[in-house]
Amino acid sequence: MNDSTDCIIGPHDDNSVPVTSIAAFEEQLFTYYADLGIGDVSYGSDITLLVEFLKDDHPLFSQEVPIHIEPPSDNIPVAPNNYGYWAYDDTDAGFEQTPTFDWVELDPAHGGSNGTHYQMDDDDHEDIELPYTFKYHGIDYNQITVSSNGWTSFVPCYIDYFWNMSIPMYMGPKAMLAPFSDDLETIDTNNDGNIDVWIHVYTWHDEANGRFIIEWSRALNGYDEVTEETFEIILYDQNAMPTESGNGVIDFQYLEVEDVDVTKNYSTVGIESPTKNYGLQYVFNNVYAPGAAPLADERVIRFTTEAPDNYVAPLAVDDELNPHEFSLSPAYPNPFNPVTHLDLKIPTAERVKVTVVDILGREVAILQNGMMAPGHYKISWNGTNRFGKTVASGTYFSVMKYGEKTKVQKLLLLK
């Protein structure tokens, strides 16, 4: 903790949480309770408490206890990824970075009068030059690949991914922005080989306001080929919206959106690093990050490295991007409801399988199964089984296999 953090430990009451239990003497076990008040620290902060027991000024026991400040409600931003990007939506009241929905229509069929039109086929993409240099994860980019399936990448990508996955997505595009990654479709009404309904994408450099806009206009969702999705990305020039880090601010805006694709993981919304080792997942498979407001018409989400006031970053982040050894942090929160998270570090590319089993050892859910690149990852479990159904409260175990190594953690789901 730093000098600006207030820490108050008071007497135990009925709502306090057990801090630790230790064997002070060989046959004597006691439990100590404390109420811990931490003032002026933003949620999403990671702080460390040093717990020490002394006898006659001689240390008997000491241990560092990491604490992650969990969100109290949904009206707060999504906590940062490894690099430091936050996600603020229009429901996050009281934050300077909270965006306001302000739709910019580019499609002339719906009142737009600006922009370049790209008529896209099914599973198609366009490589587009940016009107100014845009910094993302500390790297300057001058072009962007735009996919018909609701995502872009600053690194050229020629595979037109139509099946969305969770973030980070090791097999997916690098430096990805995913406002609505899903299978969007064209339509051949007469089955004669001629496309009648295309996917329409528009771009426009709004010089007056220092922004570049990419709109997917009335694209049909491949789930039913009827539901229309209209959304856009806005990339802000540093001159128009400066940040301390120099990384550009990114807005996702939704004029009309329905996340209906129950057969293909619904949609994926979020951003991913150029290395694909980590990202900031807002929603995947209809499971939202803590603090994320559900997708809805006239929603806006802002991704920025500008943190809330009084945010406390981790005191030490060793080998964050290229760890030297395999590690799995304790699940947090635990006990939990509805979501718990596991942070893991992978030193070398290896096949990793993470499952959840019940107390009888029966497999409940598969959270990860495949090759993973070196890096730092966050894996979450939302208390559902492999079929998307909510499981009963009780004790479960996460089982992680990395090569020949296995780590097991106890999880307690409360309802």
Short mmCIF file of C-alpha atoms in Angstrom, two decimals:
data_model
loop_
_atom_site.label_atom_id
_atom_site.label_comp_id
_atom_site.label_asym_id
_atom_site.label_seq_id
_atom_site.Cartn_x
_atom_site.Cartn_y
_atom_site.Cartn_z
CA MET A 1 0.00 0.00 0.00
CA ASN A 2 1.21 3.52 -0.59
CA ASP A 3 1.27 6.58 1.63
CA SER A 4 -2.04 7.89 0.27
CA THR A 5 -3.98 4.78 1.29
CA ASP A 6 -5.90 4.82 4.56
CA CYS A 7 -6.17 1.50 6.36
CA ILE A 8 -8.30 1.08 9.47
CA ILE A 9 -8.60 -2.17 11.42
CA GLY A 10 -11.40 -2.19 13.96
CA PRO A 11 -13.18 -4.60 16.29
CA HIS A 12 -14.95 -7.63 14.89
CA ASP A 13 -18.69 -7.42 14.19
CA ASP A 14 -21.20 -9.81 12.64
CA ASN A 15 -20.31 -8.77 9.09
CA SER A 16 -16.54 -9.08 9.30
CA VAL A 17 -14.53 -11.63 7.37
CA PRO A 18 -11.98 -14.04 8.89
CA VAL A 19 -8.51 -12.80 8.01
CA THR A 20 -6.53 -15.92 8.85
CA SER A 21 -6.30 -18.89 11.19
CA ILE A 22 -2.92 -19.94 12.56
CA ALA A 23 -1.65 -22.45 15.05
CA ALA A 24 -0.06 -20.19 17.65
CA PHE A 25 1.07 -23.20 19.67
CA GLU A 26 1.22 -26.86 18.84
CA GLU A 27 -2.22 -27.77 20.19
CA GLN A 28 -3.92 -24.39 20.26
CA LEU A 29 -5.86 -23.07 17.26
CA PHE A 30 -7.51 -19.69 17.20
CA THR A 31 -9.22 -17.54 14.60
CA TYR A 32 -8.77 -13.78 14.39
CA TYR A 33 -11.41 -11.50 12.90
CA ALA A 34 -10.97 -7.89 11.83
CA ASP A 35 -12.96 -5.24 10.04
CA LEU A 36 -10.74 -3.66 7.42
CA GLY A 37 -11.64 -0.23 6.07
CA ILE A 38 -9.68 1.11 3.10
CA GLY A 39 -10.37 4.71 2.20
CA ASP A 40 -10.07 6.43 -1.17
CA VAL A 41 -9.00 3.41 -3.22
CA SER A 42 -10.69 2.79 -6.55
CA TYR A 43 -12.25 -0.58 -7.27
CA GLY A 44 -10.05 -2.71 -9.52
CA SER A 45 -7.02 -1.77 -7.43
CA ASP A 46 -4.62 -4.46 -6.24
CA ILE A 47 -3.14 -3.83 -2.81
CA THR A 48 -1.02 -5.96 -0.51
CA LEU A 49 -1.29 -6.19 3.28
CA LEU A 50 1.61 -7.43 5.39
CA VAL A 51 0.32 -9.46 8.33
CA GLU A 52 2.81 -9.87 11.18
CA PHE A 53 2.62 -11.56 14.58
CA LEU A 54 5.22 -10.62 17.16
CA LYS A 55 6.03 -11.72 20.71
CA ASP A 56 8.19 -9.38 22.77
CA ASP A 57 9.07 -7.55 19.55
CA HIS A 58 10.34 -10.77 17.97
CA PRO A 59 8.59 -11.87 14.76
CA LEU A 60 6.73 -15.18 14.98
CA PHE A 61 4.90 -15.14 11.67
CA SER A 62 4.48 -12.85 8.67
CA GLN A 63 2.69 -13.16 5.36
CA GLU A 64 1.77 -10.88 2.49
CA VAL A 65 -1.95 -10.97 1.69
CA PRO A 66 -2.98 -9.72 -1.78
CA ILE A 67 -6.35 -7.97 -1.95
CA HIS A 68 -8.21 -7.21 -5.17
CA ILE A 69 -10.88 -4.54 -4.70
CA GLU A 70 -14.04 -6.00 -6.20
CA PRO A 71 -16.81 -3.86 -7.73
CA PRO A 72 -19.79 -3.04 -5.50
CA SER A 73 -22.22 -2.68 -8.42
CA ASP A 74 -22.53 -2.69 -12.21
CA ASN A 75 -22.34 1.12 -12.43
CA ILE A 76 -18.56 1.15 -12.46
CA PRO A 77 -15.94 0.51 -15.16
CA VAL A 78 -14.56 -2.91 -16.05
CA ALA A 79 -11.20 -3.36 -14.28
CA PRO A 80 -8.04 -2.98 -16.37
CA ASN A 81 -6.19 -5.58 -18.40
CA ASN A 82 -2.48 -6.27 -17.99
CA TYR A 83 -1.49 -3.22 -20.01
CA GLY A 84 -3.88 -0.86 -18.24
CA TYR A 85 -6.94 -0.46 -20.49
CA TRP A 86 -10.23 0.13 -18.68
CA ALA A 87 -13.74 -0.19 -20.13
CA TYR A 88 -16.24 2.52 -19.16
CA ASP A 89 -19.85 2.39 -20.35
CA ASP A 90 -22.55 5.06 -20.31
CA THR A 91 -24.01 3.75 -17.02
CA ASP A 92 -20.80 4.38 -15.05
CA ALA A 93 -21.81 7.49 -13.15
CA GLY A 94 -19.32 9.81 -11.51
CA PHE A 95 -16.25 9.03 -13.61
CA GLU A 96 -14.53 11.63 -15.76
CA GLN A 97 -13.97 9.02 -18.47
CA THR A 98 -17.64 7.93 -18.73
CA PRO A 99 -18.77 8.27 -22.38
CA THR A 100 -22.04 9.67 -23.70
CA PHE A 101 -23.89 7.99 -26.55
CA ASP A 102 -23.71 10.19 -29.65
CA TRP A 103 -24.40 8.18 -32.78
CA VAL A 104 -22.68 9.21 -36.01
CA GLU A 105 -24.63 7.83 -38.97
CA LEU A 106 -22.55 7.13 -42.10
CA ASP A 107 -24.98 5.05 -44.18
CA PRO A 108 -26.70 7.35 -46.72
CA ALA A 109 -29.70 5.01 -46.79
CA HIS A 110 -30.34 6.04 -43.19
CA GLY A 111 -29.47 9.72 -43.24
CA GLY A 112 -25.68 9.57 -43.42
CA SER A 113 -23.86 11.81 -45.85
CA ASN A 114 -20.19 11.08 -45.25
CA GLY A 115 -17.76 8.25 -45.57
CA THR A 116 -16.41 5.53 -47.79
CA HIS A 117 -18.60 2.51 -48.52
CA TYR A 118 -17.30 -1.08 -48.43
CA GLN A 119 -19.76 -3.69 -49.73
CA MET A 120 -18.60 -6.90 -48.07
CA ASP A 121 -19.27 -10.53 -48.84
CA ASP A 122 -19.75 -13.24 -46.23
CA ASP A 123 -16.51 -13.76 -44.22
CA ASP A 124 -14.76 -10.86 -45.94
CA HIS A 125 -12.29 -8.14 -44.92
CA GLU A 126 -10.76 -4.85 -46.06
CA ASP A 127 -7.35 -3.36 -45.24
CA ILE A 128 -7.80 0.38 -44.66
CA GLU A 129 -5.21 3.13 -44.19
CA LEU A 130 -5.75 5.23 -41.06
CA PRO A 131 -5.74 9.03 -41.52
CA TYR A 132 -3.36 9.45 -38.58
CA THR A 133 -1.06 7.33 -36.44
CA PHE A 134 -2.97 5.55 -33.70
CA LYS A 135 -1.16 4.15 -30.67
CA TYR A 136 -2.56 0.93 -29.22
CA HIS A 137 -0.86 -1.04 -26.43
CA GLY A 138 2.13 1.26 -26.86
CA ILE A 139 2.59 0.52 -30.57
CA ASP A 140 1.97 2.99 -33.41
CA TYR A 141 -0.30 1.80 -36.23
CA ASN A 142 -1.21 3.39 -39.56
CA GLN A 143 -3.64 0.82 -40.96
CA ILE A 144 -6.45 -1.44 -39.79
CA THR A 145 -8.05 -4.65 -41.08
CA VAL A 146 -11.85 -4.51 -40.96
CA SER A 147 -13.78 -7.80 -40.95
CA SER A 148 -17.35 -8.29 -42.10
CA ASN A 149 -17.83 -10.31 -38.89
CA GLY A 150 -17.74 -7.36 -36.51
CA TRP A 151 -14.08 -7.07 -35.54
CA THR A 152 -10.93 -5.21 -36.62
CA SER A 153 -7.20 -5.71 -36.10
CA PHE A 154 -4.34 -3.26 -36.28
CA VAL A 155 -2.05 -6.07 -37.47
CA PRO A 156 -3.00 -7.27 -41.00
CA CYS A 157 -5.15 -10.39 -40.77
CA TYR A 158 -6.23 -12.47 -43.74
CA ILE A 159 -8.24 -15.14 -41.91
CA ASP A 160 -11.88 -14.09 -41.77
CA TYR A 161 -12.81 -15.49 -38.36
CA PHE A 162 -16.56 -16.00 -38.15
CA TRP A 163 -16.72 -18.15 -35.00
CA ASN A 164 -16.07 -15.85 -32.06
CA MET A 165 -14.12 -17.07 -29.03
CA SER A 166 -13.12 -15.73 -25.63
CA ILE A 167 -10.46 -13.05 -25.12
CA PRO A 168 -7.54 -13.66 -25.20
CA MET A 169 -8.00 -15.70 -28.35
CA TYR A 170 -4.68 -17.37 -29.16
CA MET A 171 -5.76 -18.46 -32.64
CA GLY A 172 -7.43 -15.13 -33.48
CA PRO A 173 -6.28 -11.80 -34.94
CA LYS A 174 -3.55 -9.74 -33.28
CA ALA A 175 -4.29 -6.31 -31.77
CA MET A 176 -8.03 -6.97 -32.14
CA LEU A 177 -10.93 -4.62 -31.46
CA ALA A 178 -14.21 -6.55 -31.21
CA PRO A 179 -17.29 -4.32 -30.96
CA PHE A 180 -19.52 -7.26 -31.94
CA SER A 181 -17.54 -10.29 -33.08
CA ASP A 182 -20.07 -12.79 -34.40
CA ASP A 183 -21.09 -14.55 -37.61
CA LEU A 184 -22.67 -11.79 -39.71
CA GLU A 185 -24.21 -12.93 -42.99
CA THR A 186 -25.02 -12.00 -46.56
CA ILE A 187 -28.22 -13.36 -48.13
CA ASP A 188 -28.83 -15.08 -51.46
CA THR A 189 -32.64 -14.86 -51.46
CA ASN A 190 -33.22 -16.82 -54.67
CA ASN A 191 -30.40 -19.35 -54.21
CA ASP A 192 -29.13 -18.41 -57.64
CA GLY A 193 -25.58 -17.52 -56.65
CA ASN A 194 -26.31 -13.79 -56.58
CA ILE A 195 -26.14 -11.94 -53.26
CA ASP A 196 -29.20 -9.82 -52.56
CA VAL A 197 -28.29 -8.57 -49.06
CA TRP A 198 -24.67 -7.53 -48.46
CA ILE A 199 -22.80 -6.51 -45.33
CA HIS A 200 -22.32 -2.73 -45.53
CA VAL A 201 -19.38 -1.10 -43.76
CA TYR A 202 -18.66 2.64 -43.86
CA THR A 203 -15.63 4.64 -42.72
CA TRP A 204 -15.17 8.38 -42.25
CA HIS A 205 -12.39 10.64 -41.03
CA ASP A 206 -14.12 13.36 -39.03
CA GLU A 207 -11.25 15.87 -39.14
CA ALA A 208 -13.15 18.58 -37.27
CA ASN A 209 -13.52 16.34 -34.22
CA GLY A 210 -10.29 14.36 -34.56
CA ARG A 211 -11.79 10.90 -34.94
CA PHE A 212 -11.99 7.98 -37.38
CA ILE A 213 -15.28 6.07 -37.50
CA ILE A 214 -16.03 2.54 -38.75
CA GLU A 215 -19.72 1.59 -38.98
CA TRP A 216 -21.33 -1.81 -39.63
CA SER A 217 -24.78 -0.84 -40.89
CA ARG A 218 -27.82 -3.12 -40.45
CA ALA A 219 -25.73 -6.30 -40.75
CA LEU A 220 -27.76 -9.51 -40.47
CA ASN A 221 -26.92 -11.88 -37.64
CA GLY A 222 -26.07 -15.32 -39.03
CA TYR A 223 -28.08 -17.03 -36.30
CA ASP A 224 -31.46 -16.21 -37.86
CA GLU A 225 -30.49 -14.04 -40.88
CA VAL A 226 -33.17 -11.56 -39.78
CA THR A 227 -31.85 -9.71 -36.72
CA GLU A 228 -30.07 -6.48 -37.69
CA GLU A 229 -26.94 -5.29 -35.89
CA THR A 230 -25.77 -1.66 -36.26
CA PHE A 231 -22.66 -0.58 -34.38
CA GLU A 232 -19.48 1.43 -34.86
CA ILE A 233 -15.91 1.96 -33.64
CA ILE A 234 -14.57 5.47 -33.03
CA LEU A 235 -10.78 5.97 -32.83
CA TYR A 236 -9.80 9.32 -31.34
CA ASP A 237 -6.72 11.28 -32.40
CA GLN A 238 -4.44 12.24 -29.49
CA ASN A 239 -4.87 15.91 -30.39
CA ALA A 240 -8.63 15.59 -29.88
CA MET A 241 -8.60 13.35 -26.80
CA PRO A 242 -5.12 13.15 -25.23
CA THR A 243 -4.13 10.49 -22.71
CA GLU A 244 -1.20 10.39 -20.32
CA SER A 245 0.08 7.16 -21.90
CA GLY A 246 -0.30 8.39 -25.48
CA ASN A 247 -2.55 5.43 -26.33
CA GLY A 248 -5.66 6.33 -28.32
CA VAL A 249 -9.15 6.27 -26.84
CA ILE A 250 -11.57 3.77 -28.43
CA ASP A 251 -15.38 3.93 -28.36
CA PHE A 252 -17.79 1.14 -29.30
CA GLN A 253 -21.28 2.54 -30.04
CA TYR A 254 -24.46 0.51 -30.58
CA LEU A 255 -27.46 1.98 -32.39
CA GLU A 256 -29.35 -1.32 -32.44
CA VAL A 257 -28.00 -4.61 -31.17
CA GLU A 258 -29.41 -8.00 -30.19
CA ASP A 259 -27.09 -10.73 -28.94
CA VAL A 260 -29.08 -13.70 -30.25
CA ASP A 261 -26.53 -16.25 -31.48
CA VAL A 262 -27.14 -19.01 -28.91
CA THR A 263 -25.51 -21.69 -31.10
CA LYS A 264 -22.12 -19.95 -31.56
CA ASN A 265 -21.15 -18.40 -28.20
CA TYR A 266 -23.44 -15.37 -28.69
CA SER A 267 -20.98 -12.48 -29.39
CA THR A 268 -17.55 -11.42 -28.16
CA VAL A 269 -16.97 -7.78 -27.17
CA GLY A 270 -13.61 -6.46 -26.01
CA ILE A 271 -10.04 -5.73 -27.01
CA GLU A 272 -6.92 -7.90 -27.31
CA SER A 273 -3.19 -7.20 -27.15
CA PRO A 274 -0.87 -7.37 -30.20
CA THR A 275 0.73 -10.50 -28.72
CA LYS A 276 -2.66 -12.15 -28.11
CA ASN A 277 -1.45 -13.01 -24.60
CA TYR A 278 -4.06 -10.92 -22.80
CA GLY A 279 -6.98 -8.59 -23.40
CA LEU A 280 -10.02 -6.97 -21.84
CA GLN A 281 -13.14 -9.08 -22.31
CA TYR A 282 -16.36 -7.12 -21.82
CA VAL A 283 -18.68 -10.00 -22.70
CA PHE A 284 -18.36 -13.47 -24.20
CA ASN A 285 -21.07 -16.11 -24.58
CA ASN A 286 -23.50 -13.79 -22.75
CA VAL A 287 -21.30 -13.72 -19.63
CA TYR A 288 -20.38 -10.15 -18.67
CA ALA A 289 -17.30 -8.90 -16.85
CA PRO A 290 -17.91 -7.36 -13.40
CA GLY A 291 -19.03 -3.77 -13.93
CA ALA A 292 -20.17 -4.31 -17.53
CA ALA A 293 -23.63 -3.07 -18.50
CA PRO A 294 -25.47 -5.43 -20.89
CA LEU A 295 -25.40 -4.69 -24.62
CA ALA A 296 -28.41 -2.59 -25.57
CA ASP A 297 -29.58 -0.03 -28.10
CA GLU A 298 -27.87 3.35 -27.63
CA ARG A 299 -25.08 1.88 -25.50
CA VAL A 300 -21.49 3.16 -25.69
CA ILE A 301 -18.34 1.56 -24.25
CA ARG A 302 -15.05 3.44 -23.97
CA PHE A 303 -11.65 1.71 -23.78
CA THR A 304 -8.89 3.92 -22.40
CA THR A 305 -5.73 3.73 -20.32
CA GLU A 306 -7.00 6.62 -18.18
CA ALA A 307 -7.72 5.08 -14.76
CA PRO A 308 -10.28 6.33 -12.22
CA ASP A 309 -9.09 8.67 -9.48
CA ASN A 310 -7.36 6.91 -6.56
CA TYR A 311 -6.62 3.75 -8.52
CA VAL A 312 -3.79 1.75 -6.94
CA ALA A 313 -1.83 -0.36 -9.42
CA PRO A 314 -0.16 -3.59 -8.29
CA LEU A 315 2.94 -2.86 -6.21
CA ALA A 316 5.08 -5.25 -8.20
CA VAL A 317 4.37 -6.97 -11.48
CA ASP A 318 7.28 -9.23 -12.26
CA ASP A 319 7.54 -10.95 -15.63
CA GLU A 320 4.07 -9.68 -16.54
CA LEU A 321 4.36 -10.26 -20.26
CA ASN A 322 7.07 -12.95 -20.36
CA PRO A 323 6.96 -14.89 -17.07
CA HIS A 324 9.90 -17.16 -16.22
CA GLU A 325 7.89 -19.82 -14.44
CA PHE A 326 4.42 -21.31 -14.37
CA SER A 327 2.13 -19.99 -11.62
CA LEU A 328 -1.55 -19.97 -10.70
CA SER A 329 -2.85 -17.33 -8.30
CA PRO A 330 -5.60 -18.01 -5.74
CA ALA A 331 -9.09 -17.66 -7.21
CA TYR A 332 -10.76 -14.33 -6.51
CA PRO A 333 -13.30 -13.74 -5.17
CA ASN A 334 -13.62 -17.04 -3.32
CA PRO A 335 -16.27 -17.77 -2.02
CA PHE A 336 -17.99 -16.22 -5.02
CA ASN A 337 -21.27 -15.35 -6.70
CA PRO A 338 -21.65 -15.19 -9.64
CA VAL A 339 -18.10 -15.15 -11.14
CA THR A 340 -14.62 -16.10 -9.93
CA HIS A 341 -11.30 -15.49 -11.68
CA LEU A 342 -8.01 -17.40 -11.96
CA ASP A 343 -4.79 -15.61 -12.97
CA LEU A 344 -2.12 -17.79 -14.49
CA LYS A 345 1.34 -17.25 -15.94
CA ILE A 346 2.64 -19.40 -18.78
CA PRO A 347 6.45 -19.29 -19.34
CA THR A 348 6.54 -21.30 -22.59
CA ALA A 349 4.01 -22.32 -25.23
CA GLU A 350 2.25 -25.42 -23.97
CA ARG A 351 -1.09 -27.19 -24.03
CA VAL A 352 -3.19 -26.05 -21.08
CA LYS A 353 -6.43 -27.56 -19.86
CA VAL A 354 -8.49 -25.92 -17.12
CA THR A 355 -11.60 -27.71 -15.89
CA VAL A 356 -14.03 -27.46 -13.00
CA VAL A 357 -15.00 -30.67 -11.20
CA ASP A 358 -17.43 -31.38 -8.37
CA ILE A 359 -16.56 -33.04 -5.05
CA LEU A 360 -16.96 -36.47 -6.70
CA GLY A 361 -14.44 -35.58 -9.40
CA ARG A 362 -17.02 -35.32 -12.17
CA GLU A 363 -16.17 -32.78 -14.84
CA VAL A 364 -18.57 -29.82 -14.69
CA ALA A 365 -17.07 -27.27 -17.09
CA ILE A 366 -14.11 -26.85 -19.43
CA LEU A 367 -12.69 -23.32 -19.18
CA GLN A 368 -9.64 -23.77 -21.42
CA ASN A 369 -8.31 -26.61 -23.56
CA GLY A 370 -5.60 -25.98 -26.13
CA MET A 371 -2.22 -24.44 -26.86
CA MET A 372 -1.42 -21.19 -25.06
CA ALA A 373 1.39 -18.75 -25.83
CA PRO A 374 3.70 -17.45 -23.08
CA GLY A 375 2.08 -14.69 -21.07
CA HIS A 376 -0.34 -13.73 -18.33
CA TYR A 377 -3.97 -14.84 -18.56
CA LYS A 378 -7.22 -14.42 -16.65
CA ILE A 379 -9.69 -17.31 -16.80
CA SER A 380 -13.17 -16.90 -15.35
CA TRP A 381 -15.93 -19.29 -14.30
CA ASN A 382 -19.50 -18.05 -13.97
CA GLY A 383 -20.97 -21.04 -12.16
CA THR A 384 -22.39 -22.76 -15.24
CA ASN A 385 -21.75 -26.22 -16.64
CA ARG A 386 -20.71 -27.26 -20.16
CA PHE A 387 -24.28 -26.82 -21.35
CA GLY A 388 -24.65 -23.27 -20.05
CA LYS A 389 -26.88 -24.22 -17.12
CA THR A 390 -26.30 -22.76 -13.66
CA VAL A 391 -24.91 -25.31 -11.19
CA ALA A 392 -25.95 -25.71 -7.57
CA SER A 393 -24.16 -23.86 -4.80
CA GLY A 394 -21.45 -25.81 -3.03
CA THR A 395 -17.82 -26.89 -3.26
CA TYR A 396 -16.03 -27.33 -6.58
CA PHE A 397 -12.42 -27.61 -7.68
CA SER A 398 -10.53 -25.99 -10.53
CA VAL A 399 -8.04 -28.38 -12.11
CA MET A 400 -5.32 -26.89 -14.28
CA LYS A 401 -2.96 -29.07 -16.31
CA TYR A 402 0.10 -27.42 -17.87
CA GLY A 403 2.26 -30.01 -19.62
CA GLU A 404 3.08 -32.55 -16.91
CA LYS A 405 2.12 -30.21 -14.07
CA THR A 406 -1.25 -30.11 -12.32
CA LYS A 407 -2.64 -27.55 -9.89
CA VAL A 408 -5.94 -27.87 -8.00
CA GLN A 409 -7.88 -25.16 -6.16
CA LYS A 410 -11.01 -25.33 -4.04
CA LEU A 411 -13.87 -23.07 -5.14
CA LEU A 412 -16.96 -22.25 -3.08
CA LEU A 413 -20.05 -21.08 -4.96
CA LEU A 414 -22.59 -19.26 -2.80
CA LYS A 415 -26.16 -18.28 -3.74
#
